[in-house]
XYZ file of C-alpha atoms in Angstrom:
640
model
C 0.000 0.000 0.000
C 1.593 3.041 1.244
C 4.882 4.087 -0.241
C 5.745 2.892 -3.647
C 8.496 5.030 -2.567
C 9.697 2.133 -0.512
C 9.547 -0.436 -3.202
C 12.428 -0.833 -5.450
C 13.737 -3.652 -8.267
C 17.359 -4.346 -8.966
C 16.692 -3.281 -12.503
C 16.157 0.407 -13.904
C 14.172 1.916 -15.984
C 15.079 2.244 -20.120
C 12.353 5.132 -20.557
C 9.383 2.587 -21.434
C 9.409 0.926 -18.779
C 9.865 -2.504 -17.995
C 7.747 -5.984 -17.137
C 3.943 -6.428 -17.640
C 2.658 -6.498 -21.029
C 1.951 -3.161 -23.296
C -1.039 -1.063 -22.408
C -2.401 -1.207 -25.585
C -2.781 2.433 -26.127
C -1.647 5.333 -27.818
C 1.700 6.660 -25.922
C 1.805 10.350 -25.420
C 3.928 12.896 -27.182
C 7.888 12.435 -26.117
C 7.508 8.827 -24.989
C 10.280 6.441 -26.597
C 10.401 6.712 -30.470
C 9.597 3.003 -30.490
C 6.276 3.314 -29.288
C 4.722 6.061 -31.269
C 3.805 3.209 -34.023
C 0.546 2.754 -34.459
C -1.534 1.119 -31.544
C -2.809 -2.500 -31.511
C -6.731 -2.451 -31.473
C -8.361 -3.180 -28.245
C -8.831 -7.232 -27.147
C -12.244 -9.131 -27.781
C -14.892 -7.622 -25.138
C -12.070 -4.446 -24.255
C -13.384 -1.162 -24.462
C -12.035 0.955 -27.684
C -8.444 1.885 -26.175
C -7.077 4.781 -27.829
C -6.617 8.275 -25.467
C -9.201 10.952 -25.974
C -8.256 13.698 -27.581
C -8.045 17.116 -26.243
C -11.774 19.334 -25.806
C -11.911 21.775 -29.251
C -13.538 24.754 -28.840
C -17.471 24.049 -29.542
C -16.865 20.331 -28.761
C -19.722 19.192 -27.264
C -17.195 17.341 -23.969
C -16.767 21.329 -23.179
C -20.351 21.537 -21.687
C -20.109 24.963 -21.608
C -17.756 25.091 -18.459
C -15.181 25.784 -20.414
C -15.867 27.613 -23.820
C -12.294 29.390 -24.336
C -10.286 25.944 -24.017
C -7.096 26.209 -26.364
C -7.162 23.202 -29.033
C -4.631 20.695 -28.756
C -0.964 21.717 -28.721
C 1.366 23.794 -26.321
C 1.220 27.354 -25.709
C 4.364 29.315 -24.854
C 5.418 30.153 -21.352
C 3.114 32.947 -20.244
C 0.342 32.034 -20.992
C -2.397 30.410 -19.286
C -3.013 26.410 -19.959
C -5.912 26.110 -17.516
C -9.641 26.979 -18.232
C -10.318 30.003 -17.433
C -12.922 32.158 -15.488
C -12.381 35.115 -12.721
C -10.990 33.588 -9.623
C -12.941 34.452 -6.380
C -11.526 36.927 -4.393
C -8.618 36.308 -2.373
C -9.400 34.988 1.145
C -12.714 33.829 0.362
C -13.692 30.339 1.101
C -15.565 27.922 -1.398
C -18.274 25.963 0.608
C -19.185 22.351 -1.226
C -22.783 22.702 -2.014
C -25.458 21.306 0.262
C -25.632 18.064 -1.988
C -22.535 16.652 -1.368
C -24.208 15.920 2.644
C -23.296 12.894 3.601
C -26.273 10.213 4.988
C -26.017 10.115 8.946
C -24.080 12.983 9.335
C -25.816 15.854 11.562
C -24.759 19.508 12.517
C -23.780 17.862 15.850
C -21.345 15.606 13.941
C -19.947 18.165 12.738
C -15.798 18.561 13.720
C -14.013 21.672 14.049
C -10.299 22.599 13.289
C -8.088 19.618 15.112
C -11.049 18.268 16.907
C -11.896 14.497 14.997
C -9.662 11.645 13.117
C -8.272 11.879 9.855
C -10.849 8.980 8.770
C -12.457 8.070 11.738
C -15.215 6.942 12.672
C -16.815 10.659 13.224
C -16.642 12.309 9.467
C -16.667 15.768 8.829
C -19.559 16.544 6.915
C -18.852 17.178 3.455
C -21.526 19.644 3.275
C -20.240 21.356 6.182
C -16.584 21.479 4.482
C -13.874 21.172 3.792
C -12.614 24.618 2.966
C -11.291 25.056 -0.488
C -8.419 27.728 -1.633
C -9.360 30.902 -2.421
C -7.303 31.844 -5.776
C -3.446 32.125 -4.546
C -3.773 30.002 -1.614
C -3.946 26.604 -0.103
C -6.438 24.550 2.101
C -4.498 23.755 5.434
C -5.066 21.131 7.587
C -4.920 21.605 11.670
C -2.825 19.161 14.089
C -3.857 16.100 15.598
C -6.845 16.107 18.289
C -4.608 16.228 21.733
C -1.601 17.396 20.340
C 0.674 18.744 22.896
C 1.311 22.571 23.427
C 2.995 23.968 20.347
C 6.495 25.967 20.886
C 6.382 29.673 20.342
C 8.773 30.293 17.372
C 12.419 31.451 18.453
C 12.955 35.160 18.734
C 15.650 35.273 15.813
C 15.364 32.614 13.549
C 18.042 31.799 10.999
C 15.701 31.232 8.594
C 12.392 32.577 8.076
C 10.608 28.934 6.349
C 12.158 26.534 9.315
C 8.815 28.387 11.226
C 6.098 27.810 8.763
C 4.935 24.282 9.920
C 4.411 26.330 12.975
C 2.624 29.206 11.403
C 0.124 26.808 9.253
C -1.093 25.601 12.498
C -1.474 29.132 13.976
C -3.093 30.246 10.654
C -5.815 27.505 11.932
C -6.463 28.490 15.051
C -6.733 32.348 14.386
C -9.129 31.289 12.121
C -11.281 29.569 14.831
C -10.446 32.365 17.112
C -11.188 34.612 14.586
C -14.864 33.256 14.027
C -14.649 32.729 10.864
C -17.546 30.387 9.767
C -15.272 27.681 8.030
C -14.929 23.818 8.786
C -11.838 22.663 8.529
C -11.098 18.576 7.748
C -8.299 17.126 9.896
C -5.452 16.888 7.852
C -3.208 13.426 7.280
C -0.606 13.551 10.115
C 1.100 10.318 10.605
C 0.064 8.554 14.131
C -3.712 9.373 13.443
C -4.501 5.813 12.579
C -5.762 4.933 16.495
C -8.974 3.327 16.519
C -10.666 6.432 18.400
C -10.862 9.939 17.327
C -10.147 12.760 20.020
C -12.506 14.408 21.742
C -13.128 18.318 21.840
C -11.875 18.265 25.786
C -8.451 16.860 24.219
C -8.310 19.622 21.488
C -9.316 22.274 23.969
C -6.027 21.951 25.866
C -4.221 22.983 22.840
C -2.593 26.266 23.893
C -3.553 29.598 21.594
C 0.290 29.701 19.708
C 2.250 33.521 19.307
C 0.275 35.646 16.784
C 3.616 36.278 14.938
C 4.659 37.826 11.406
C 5.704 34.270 10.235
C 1.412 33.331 9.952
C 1.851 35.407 6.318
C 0.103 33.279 4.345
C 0.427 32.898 0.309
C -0.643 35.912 -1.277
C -2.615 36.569 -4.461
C -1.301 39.525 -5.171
C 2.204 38.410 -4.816
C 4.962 39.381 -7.331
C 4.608 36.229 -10.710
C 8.129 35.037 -10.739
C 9.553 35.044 -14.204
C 10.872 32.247 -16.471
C 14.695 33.704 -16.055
C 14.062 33.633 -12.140
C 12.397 30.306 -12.272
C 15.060 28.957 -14.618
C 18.180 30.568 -12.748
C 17.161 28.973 -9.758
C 16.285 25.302 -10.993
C 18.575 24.590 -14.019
C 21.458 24.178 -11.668
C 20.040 21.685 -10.036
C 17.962 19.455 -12.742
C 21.761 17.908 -13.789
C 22.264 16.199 -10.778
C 23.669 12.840 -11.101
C 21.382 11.161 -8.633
C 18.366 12.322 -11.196
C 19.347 10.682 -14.188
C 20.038 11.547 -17.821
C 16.231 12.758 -18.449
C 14.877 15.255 -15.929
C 11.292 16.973 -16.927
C 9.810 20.085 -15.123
C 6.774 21.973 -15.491
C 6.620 25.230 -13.175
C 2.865 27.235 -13.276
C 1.197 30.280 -11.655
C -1.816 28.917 -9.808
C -4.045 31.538 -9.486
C -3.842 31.860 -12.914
C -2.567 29.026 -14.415
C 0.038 30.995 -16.250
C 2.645 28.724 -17.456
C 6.228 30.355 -16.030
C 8.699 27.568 -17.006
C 9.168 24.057 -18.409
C 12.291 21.266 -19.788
C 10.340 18.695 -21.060
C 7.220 19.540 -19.562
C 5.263 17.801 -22.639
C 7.463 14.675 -22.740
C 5.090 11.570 -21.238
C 7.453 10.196 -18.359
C 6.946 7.508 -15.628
C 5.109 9.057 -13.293
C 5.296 6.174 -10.611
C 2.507 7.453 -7.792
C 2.338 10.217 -8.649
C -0.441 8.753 -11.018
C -2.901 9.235 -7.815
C -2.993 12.839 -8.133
C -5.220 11.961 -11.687
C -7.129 9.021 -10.128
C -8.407 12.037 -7.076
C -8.873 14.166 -9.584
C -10.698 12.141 -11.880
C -13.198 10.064 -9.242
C -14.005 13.494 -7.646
C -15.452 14.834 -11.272
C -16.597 10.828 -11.809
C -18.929 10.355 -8.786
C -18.796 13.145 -6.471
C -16.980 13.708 -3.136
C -20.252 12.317 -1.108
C -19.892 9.339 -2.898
C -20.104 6.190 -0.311
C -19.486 2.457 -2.018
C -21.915 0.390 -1.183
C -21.411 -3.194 0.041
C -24.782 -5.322 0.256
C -26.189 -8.699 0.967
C -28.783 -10.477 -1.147
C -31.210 -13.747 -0.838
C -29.439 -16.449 -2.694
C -31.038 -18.993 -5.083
C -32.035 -21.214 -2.072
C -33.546 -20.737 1.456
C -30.579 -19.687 3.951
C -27.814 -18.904 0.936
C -26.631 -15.352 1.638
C -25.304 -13.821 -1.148
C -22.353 -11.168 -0.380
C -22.419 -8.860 -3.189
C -18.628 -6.766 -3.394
C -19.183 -2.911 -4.413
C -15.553 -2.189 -4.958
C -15.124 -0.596 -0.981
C -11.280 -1.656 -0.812
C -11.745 -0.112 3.124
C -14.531 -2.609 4.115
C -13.807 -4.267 8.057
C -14.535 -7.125 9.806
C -15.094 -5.630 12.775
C -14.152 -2.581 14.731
C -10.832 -3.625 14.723
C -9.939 -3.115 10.688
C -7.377 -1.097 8.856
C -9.167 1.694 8.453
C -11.186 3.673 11.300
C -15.112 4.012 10.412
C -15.252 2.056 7.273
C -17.900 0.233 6.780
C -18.445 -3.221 8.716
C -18.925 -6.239 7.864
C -20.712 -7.412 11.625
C -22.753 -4.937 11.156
C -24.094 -6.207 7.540
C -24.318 -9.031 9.420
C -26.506 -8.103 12.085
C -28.796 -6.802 9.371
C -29.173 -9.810 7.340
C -29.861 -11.912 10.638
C -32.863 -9.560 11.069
C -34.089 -9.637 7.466
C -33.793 -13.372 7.481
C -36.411 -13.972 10.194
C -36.360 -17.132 11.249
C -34.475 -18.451 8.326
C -30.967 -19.915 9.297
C -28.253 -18.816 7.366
C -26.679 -22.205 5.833
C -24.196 -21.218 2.974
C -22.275 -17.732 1.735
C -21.706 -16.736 -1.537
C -19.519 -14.539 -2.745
C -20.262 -12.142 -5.640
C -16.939 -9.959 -6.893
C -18.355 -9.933 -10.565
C -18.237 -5.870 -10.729
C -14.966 -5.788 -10.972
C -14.105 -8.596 -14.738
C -10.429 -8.923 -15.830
C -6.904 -9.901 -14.179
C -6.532 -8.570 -10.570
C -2.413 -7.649 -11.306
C -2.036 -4.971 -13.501
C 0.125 -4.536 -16.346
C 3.398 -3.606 -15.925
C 3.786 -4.506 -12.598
C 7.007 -5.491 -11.631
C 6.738 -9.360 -10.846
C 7.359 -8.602 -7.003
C 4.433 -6.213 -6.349
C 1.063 -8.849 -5.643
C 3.908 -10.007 -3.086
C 5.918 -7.393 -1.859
C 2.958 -5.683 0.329
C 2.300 -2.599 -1.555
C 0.057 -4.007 -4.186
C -2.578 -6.736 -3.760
C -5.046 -8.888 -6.158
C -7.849 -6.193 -7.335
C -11.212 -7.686 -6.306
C -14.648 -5.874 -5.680
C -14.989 -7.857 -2.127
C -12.269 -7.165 0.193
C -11.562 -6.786 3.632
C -9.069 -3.827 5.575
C -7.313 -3.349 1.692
C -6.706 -7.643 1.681
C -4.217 -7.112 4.545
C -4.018 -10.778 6.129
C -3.710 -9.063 9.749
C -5.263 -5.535 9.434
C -4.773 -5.054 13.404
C -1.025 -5.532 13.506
C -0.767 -3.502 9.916
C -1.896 -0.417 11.432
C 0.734 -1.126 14.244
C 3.750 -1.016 12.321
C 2.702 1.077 9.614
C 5.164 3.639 10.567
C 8.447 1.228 10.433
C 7.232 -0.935 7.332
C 6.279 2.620 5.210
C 2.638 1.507 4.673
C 3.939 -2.613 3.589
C 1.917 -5.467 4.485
C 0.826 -9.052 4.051
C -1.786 -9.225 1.576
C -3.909 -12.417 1.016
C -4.205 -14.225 -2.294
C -8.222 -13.961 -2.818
C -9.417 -11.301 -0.734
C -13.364 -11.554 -1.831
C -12.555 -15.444 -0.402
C -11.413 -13.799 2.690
C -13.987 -11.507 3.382
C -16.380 -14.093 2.190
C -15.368 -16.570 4.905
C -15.297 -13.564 7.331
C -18.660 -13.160 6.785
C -19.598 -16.375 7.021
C -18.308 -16.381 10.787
C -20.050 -13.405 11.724
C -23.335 -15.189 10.539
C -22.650 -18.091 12.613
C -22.082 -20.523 10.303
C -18.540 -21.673 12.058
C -15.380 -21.975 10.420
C -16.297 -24.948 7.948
C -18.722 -22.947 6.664
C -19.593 -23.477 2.534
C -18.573 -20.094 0.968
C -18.202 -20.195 -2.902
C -17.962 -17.634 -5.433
C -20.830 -17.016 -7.510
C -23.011 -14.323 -8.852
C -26.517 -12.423 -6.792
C -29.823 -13.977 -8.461
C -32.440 -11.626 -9.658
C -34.267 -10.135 -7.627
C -38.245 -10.533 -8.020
C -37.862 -14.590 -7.927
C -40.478 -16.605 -6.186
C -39.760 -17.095 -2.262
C -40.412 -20.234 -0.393
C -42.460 -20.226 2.180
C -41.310 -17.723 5.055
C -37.947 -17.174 3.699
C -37.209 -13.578 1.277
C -37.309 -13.976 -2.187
C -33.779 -14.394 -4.088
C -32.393 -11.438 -5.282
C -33.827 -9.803 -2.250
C -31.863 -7.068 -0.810
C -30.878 -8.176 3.373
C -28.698 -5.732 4.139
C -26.472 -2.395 3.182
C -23.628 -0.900 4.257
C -21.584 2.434 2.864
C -17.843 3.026 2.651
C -16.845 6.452 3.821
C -17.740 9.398 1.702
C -15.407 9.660 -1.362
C -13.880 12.779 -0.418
C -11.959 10.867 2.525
C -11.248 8.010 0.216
C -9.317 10.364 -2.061
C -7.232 11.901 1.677
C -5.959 8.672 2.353
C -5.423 7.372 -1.108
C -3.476 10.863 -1.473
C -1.583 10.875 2.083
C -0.785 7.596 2.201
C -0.016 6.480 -1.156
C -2.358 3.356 -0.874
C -2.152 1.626 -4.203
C -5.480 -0.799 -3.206
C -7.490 2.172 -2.997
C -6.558 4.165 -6.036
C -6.989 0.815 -8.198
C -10.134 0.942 -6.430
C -11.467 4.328 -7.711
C -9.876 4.071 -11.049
C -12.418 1.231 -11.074
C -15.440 3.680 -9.455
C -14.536 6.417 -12.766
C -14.694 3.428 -14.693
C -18.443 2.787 -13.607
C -19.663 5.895 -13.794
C -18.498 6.157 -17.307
C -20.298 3.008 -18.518
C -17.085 1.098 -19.313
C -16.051 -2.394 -17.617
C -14.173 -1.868 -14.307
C -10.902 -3.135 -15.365
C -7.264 -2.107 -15.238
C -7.768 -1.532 -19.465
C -11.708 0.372 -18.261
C -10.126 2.506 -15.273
C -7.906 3.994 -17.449
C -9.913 4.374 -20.352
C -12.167 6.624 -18.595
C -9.889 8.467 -16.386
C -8.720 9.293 -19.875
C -11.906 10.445 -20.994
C -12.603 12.522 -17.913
C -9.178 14.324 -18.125
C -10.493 15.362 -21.944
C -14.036 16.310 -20.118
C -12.107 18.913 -17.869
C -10.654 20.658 -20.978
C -7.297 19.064 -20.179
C -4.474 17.380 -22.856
C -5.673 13.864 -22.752
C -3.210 13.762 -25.426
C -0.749 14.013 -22.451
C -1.706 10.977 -20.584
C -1.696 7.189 -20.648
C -2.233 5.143 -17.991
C -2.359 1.433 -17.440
C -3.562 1.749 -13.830
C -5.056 4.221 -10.987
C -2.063 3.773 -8.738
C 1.550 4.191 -10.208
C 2.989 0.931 -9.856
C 2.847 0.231 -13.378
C 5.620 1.219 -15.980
C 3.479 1.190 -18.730
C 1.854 4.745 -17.503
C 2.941 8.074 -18.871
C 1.896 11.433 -17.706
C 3.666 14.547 -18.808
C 4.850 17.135 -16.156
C 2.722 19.719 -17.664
C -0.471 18.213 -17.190
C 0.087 17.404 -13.668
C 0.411 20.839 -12.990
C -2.543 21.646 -15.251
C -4.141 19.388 -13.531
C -3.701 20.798 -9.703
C -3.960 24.397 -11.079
C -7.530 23.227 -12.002
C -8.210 21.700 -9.070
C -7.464 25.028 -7.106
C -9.628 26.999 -9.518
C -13.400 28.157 -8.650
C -14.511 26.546 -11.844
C -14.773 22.929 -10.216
C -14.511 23.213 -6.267
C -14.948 19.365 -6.113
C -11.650 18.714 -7.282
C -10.303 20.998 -4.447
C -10.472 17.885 -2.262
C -7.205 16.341 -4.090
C -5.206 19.009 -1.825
C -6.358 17.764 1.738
C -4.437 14.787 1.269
C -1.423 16.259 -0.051
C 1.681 15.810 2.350
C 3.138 18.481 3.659
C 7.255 19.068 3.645
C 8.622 18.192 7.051
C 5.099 17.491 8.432
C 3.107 14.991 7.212
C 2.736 11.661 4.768
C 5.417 10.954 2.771
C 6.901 14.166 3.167
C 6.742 13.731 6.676
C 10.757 12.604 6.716
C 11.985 15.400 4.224
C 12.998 18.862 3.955
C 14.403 18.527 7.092
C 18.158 19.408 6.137
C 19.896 22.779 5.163
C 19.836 21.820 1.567
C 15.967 21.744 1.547
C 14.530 23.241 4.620
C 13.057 26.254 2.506
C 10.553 23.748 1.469
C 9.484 22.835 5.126
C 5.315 23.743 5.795
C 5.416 25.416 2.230
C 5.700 22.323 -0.144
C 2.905 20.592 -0.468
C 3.026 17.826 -2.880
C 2.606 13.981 -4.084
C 5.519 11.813 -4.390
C 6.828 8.739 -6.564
C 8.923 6.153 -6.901
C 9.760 3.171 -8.400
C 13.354 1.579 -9.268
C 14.727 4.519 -11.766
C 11.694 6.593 -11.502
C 11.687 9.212 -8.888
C 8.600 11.829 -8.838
C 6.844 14.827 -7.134
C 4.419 17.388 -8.024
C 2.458 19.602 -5.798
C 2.032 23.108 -4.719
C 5.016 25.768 -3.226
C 5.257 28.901 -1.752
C 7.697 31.301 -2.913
C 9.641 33.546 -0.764
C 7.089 36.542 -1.586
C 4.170 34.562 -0.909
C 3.239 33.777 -4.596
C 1.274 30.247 -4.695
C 2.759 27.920 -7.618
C 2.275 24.656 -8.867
C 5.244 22.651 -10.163
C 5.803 19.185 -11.227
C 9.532 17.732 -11.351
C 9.754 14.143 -13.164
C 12.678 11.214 -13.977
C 12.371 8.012 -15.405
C 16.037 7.425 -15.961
C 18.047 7.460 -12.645
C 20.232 4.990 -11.708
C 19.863 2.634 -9.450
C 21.494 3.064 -6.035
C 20.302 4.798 -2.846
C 16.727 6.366 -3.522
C 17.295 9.250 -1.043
C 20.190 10.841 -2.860
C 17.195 10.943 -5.888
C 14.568 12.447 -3.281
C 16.803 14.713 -1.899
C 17.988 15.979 -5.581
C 14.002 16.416 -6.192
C 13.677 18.848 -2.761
C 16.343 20.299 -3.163
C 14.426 21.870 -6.713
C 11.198 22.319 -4.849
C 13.200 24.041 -2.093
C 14.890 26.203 -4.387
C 11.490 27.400 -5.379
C 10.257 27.695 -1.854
C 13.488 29.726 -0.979
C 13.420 32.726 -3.852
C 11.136 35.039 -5.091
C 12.349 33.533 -8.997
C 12.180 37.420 -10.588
């Protein structure tokens, strides 16, 4: 799950990639010259596989959202690739509308800034939040319910961004303070995976921290850095050895989406995970950020069969004791379907993971991946992301970087699971199979097959997308790749997922030209994503236009702080990036990625992608480092 970052393969990367078969797909612009022949036509039952092309002007995919989208091709530095429309003034706060409400979830439910868990088992209501940027700046997350008292910053400090982790947790509570009518998610902060969220005693006793000049936050009006700023104070560093012989950048203003710099922005390159920053951005536009997957239980053909129907929830539990804190249960499906049975005794389970057709590895995996504990077989029934022991998983999650035990037919698993919880015992008959019709004739006293027992709801996609972002969990992005593949009528497949993750990108106005993917989650080597449509892409997502998509940033890791940035920026060489880089990361043997959102020195909000398929093999955190030591070098000048 976790960090790809933490997987790695003897071999490197040749600039295609390596192992699994082809994706069977047009590569973008700039991949290898080898595979710009013409694509082999989809398989027998596949859906068509080519990318869709870039929205034209007047073509009907615009929808009207966007009608001044530029046709396909680049346009120089300067100007703006993003749809356009007037930003909302700076400092306001875009509210979700009423709609996204999520079922259960009252006023009283309702958290405030570091009060609640990360994803536990009392949500912030989506309606309620969370708090999008205003143009220029970024949504920040509060500290952990309980936290202890925060330091006041030191009277001199050597430098001014070593403070900022402090000041973004200030900026919070002045808010609050402040009474300003926002509602602020809790933020992805490594340790928040206890089984109990804090209560609002425990955040109470968080001390009011020093009002200082360091709570600045990014600024709208701020100075635009300029391409000669931007390039004097990268260039020197894209040449390090540690990153390879091909280093791509894209650098972009995101208030307006100006572009301000780019080497290879256009080229397709491995993006490893950061391929999750498209599968948030496309599930969000796909199905909504209120979004809950259902998992339900059906009559079966006979008297007593129970038929457990998978929805694609990759954060179903057992119990209250699963992987992840107030996902839906599977003892408490089971208490339902007792209830709707009557006086009918269970006798037989079986399991239905038909929703999800097609191999369960994806292609281009490298061979170790189903085994290593960061990937695991794909199935629409599965248990605490088919960890074998979900309880001691969340225990070491820290010291293993996310890696776990996975079983080898998790819909099996959860199927025998359930079959437990119905008391059926251990020897239980569970099978796969398919749900009946419903509207079949019932015997006597027993529901009719087909009949619906029992329903339970994942939590609400917007959380789905925070710990698929902050945690790098590969399970749930192939997940949702699978969820945009269902709402776009096409089969829920590795070849389907990224088919119509395609075909949303072109929806949004963006270069699906750009873009190829073979999965939602990074791990293959088959994907390609250029640099500048990442940072089309978040520029978007930070716009007015679509506020939805403003939920990719909640889950963003923060430099020094939290996620997999959580260990970084945390030398001289990058500490300008500390609190002020925001950003997802990548990495696979050779292929070292990051794009996100920095601060500059005079408070101007960018959004910058840095990408390399071509490094050589050796120690991983010389390649990291190299990559923060760019996105500090941003974080650290003004660039004019």
């Amino acid at each position: 799950m976790g960090r790809e970052d933490s997987h790695y393969r003897p071999e490197g990367v040749d600039g295609r990639g390596s192992g699994g078969s082809t994706s069977g797909r047009v590569p973008v612009p700039g991949a290898h010259p080898s595979d710009r022949s013409a694509p082999p036509g989809p398989g027998a039952g596949q859906p068509p596989s080519g990318p869709v092309p870039p929205a034209w002007p007047g073509d009907p995919r615009n929808t009207g959202r966007f009608p001044d989208v530029n046709p396909p091709g680049r346009p120089a530095a300067g100007s703006a690739r993003v749809p356009s429309g007037p930003p909302p003034a700076a400092g306001s706060a875009r509210v979700p509308p009423p709609s996204w409400d999520a079922p259960g979830t009252g006023p009283g439910q309702v958290h405030r800034a570091g009060q609640g868990h990360v994803y536990g088992a009392a949500p912030v209501s989506p309606s309620a939040g969370p708090v999008f940027p205003a143009a220029g700046s970024v949504p920040v997350s509060p500290p952990p319910a309980g936290a202890g008292p925060l330091a006041p910053p030191p009277p001199a400090p050597r430098r001014r961004r070593r403070l900022l982790p402090v000041a973004v947790l200030a900026t919070v509570l002045l808010l609050v303070l402040a009474g300003v009518a926002v509602v602020l998610r809790p933020g992805p902060v490594a340790g928040w995976l206890g089984d109990d969220a804090a209560g609002p005693a425990a955040a109470a006793q968080v001390p009011e921290p020093d009002p200082s000049p360091v709570l600045a936050g990014p600024d709208a009006n701020a100075p635009l850095p300029t391409a000669a700023g931007v390039r004097a104070a990268v260039e020197p560093l894209l040449g390090a050895a540690a990153l390879g012989s091909r280093v791509n950048i894209s650098v972009a203003d995101l208030t307006t989406g100006q572009s301000i710099y780019a080497r290879g922005g256009d080229d397709g390159t491995v993006p490893a995970s950061v391929t999750k920053l498209a599968t948030g951005v496309t599930v969000l536009e796909a199905r909504g950020p209120g979004y809950r997957i259902p998992t339900r239980a059906v009559a079966g053909a006979n008297p007593g069969e129970v038929v457990l129907v998978g929805g694609g929830d990759p954060t179903l539990a057992v119990d209250g004791k699963g992987f992840y804190p107030g996902a839906a249960r599977l003892d408490t499906l089971a208490k339902q379907v007792k209830q709707a049975l009557g006086g009918t005794a269970p006798t037989k389970v079986v399991v239905d993971s038909s929703l999800f057709p097609g191999p369960v590895h994806g292609p281009g995996w490298d061979d170790d991946i189903p085994t290593g504990g960061y990937g695991a077989s794909i199935t629409a029934l599965m248990t605490d992301g088919a960890r074998s022991d979900p309880e001691a998983a969340r225990k070491t999650f820290d010291d293993t970087h996310g890696a776990a035990e996975r079983v080898p037919r998790p819909d099996l698993t959860a199927g025998r699971s359930f079959a437990r919880l119905l008391g059926l015992g251990g020897d239980a008959q569970v099978t796969p199979g398919t749900a009946p019709p419903a509207g079949g004739a019932a015997a006597t006293g027993a529901p009719a097959p087909g009949t619906e027992l029992g329903k339970v709801e994942s939590l609400p996609m917007i959380r789905l997308v925070d710990i698929m972002i902050s945690d790098s969990d590969n399970v749930i992005a192939e997940a949702l790749a699978r969820q945009v593949a269902l709402a776009r009528n096409q089969p829920a497949s590795f070849v389907g997922g990224a088919a119509a993750m395609d075909e949303v990108i072109g929806e949004l106005g963006l270069p699906a030209g750009e873009i190829s993917l073979s999965d939602g989650s990074g791990l293959s080597r088959n994907n390609r994503i250029s640099p500048s449509l990442l940072t089309d892409l978040i520029a978007l997502a930070g716009k007015g236009d679509h506020p939805e998509l403003g939920a990719i940033f909640g889950g963003l890791p923060v430099g020094a702080w939290s996620g997999t940035l959580g260990d970084r920026y945390r030398v001289d060489a990058t500490e300008a990036g500390a609190g002020v880089v925001r950003a997802k990361t990548g990495t696979l043997t050779g292929v070292h990625a990051i794009a996100g959102l920095v601060t500059t020195a005079e408070g101007r909000l960018l959004t910058f992608a840095v990408l390399t398929d071509r490094a050589p093999a050796g120690d991983s955190d010389v390649s990291r480092q190299a990559l923060d030591r760019i996105a500090g070098a941003l974080a650290g000048c003004g660039c004019r």
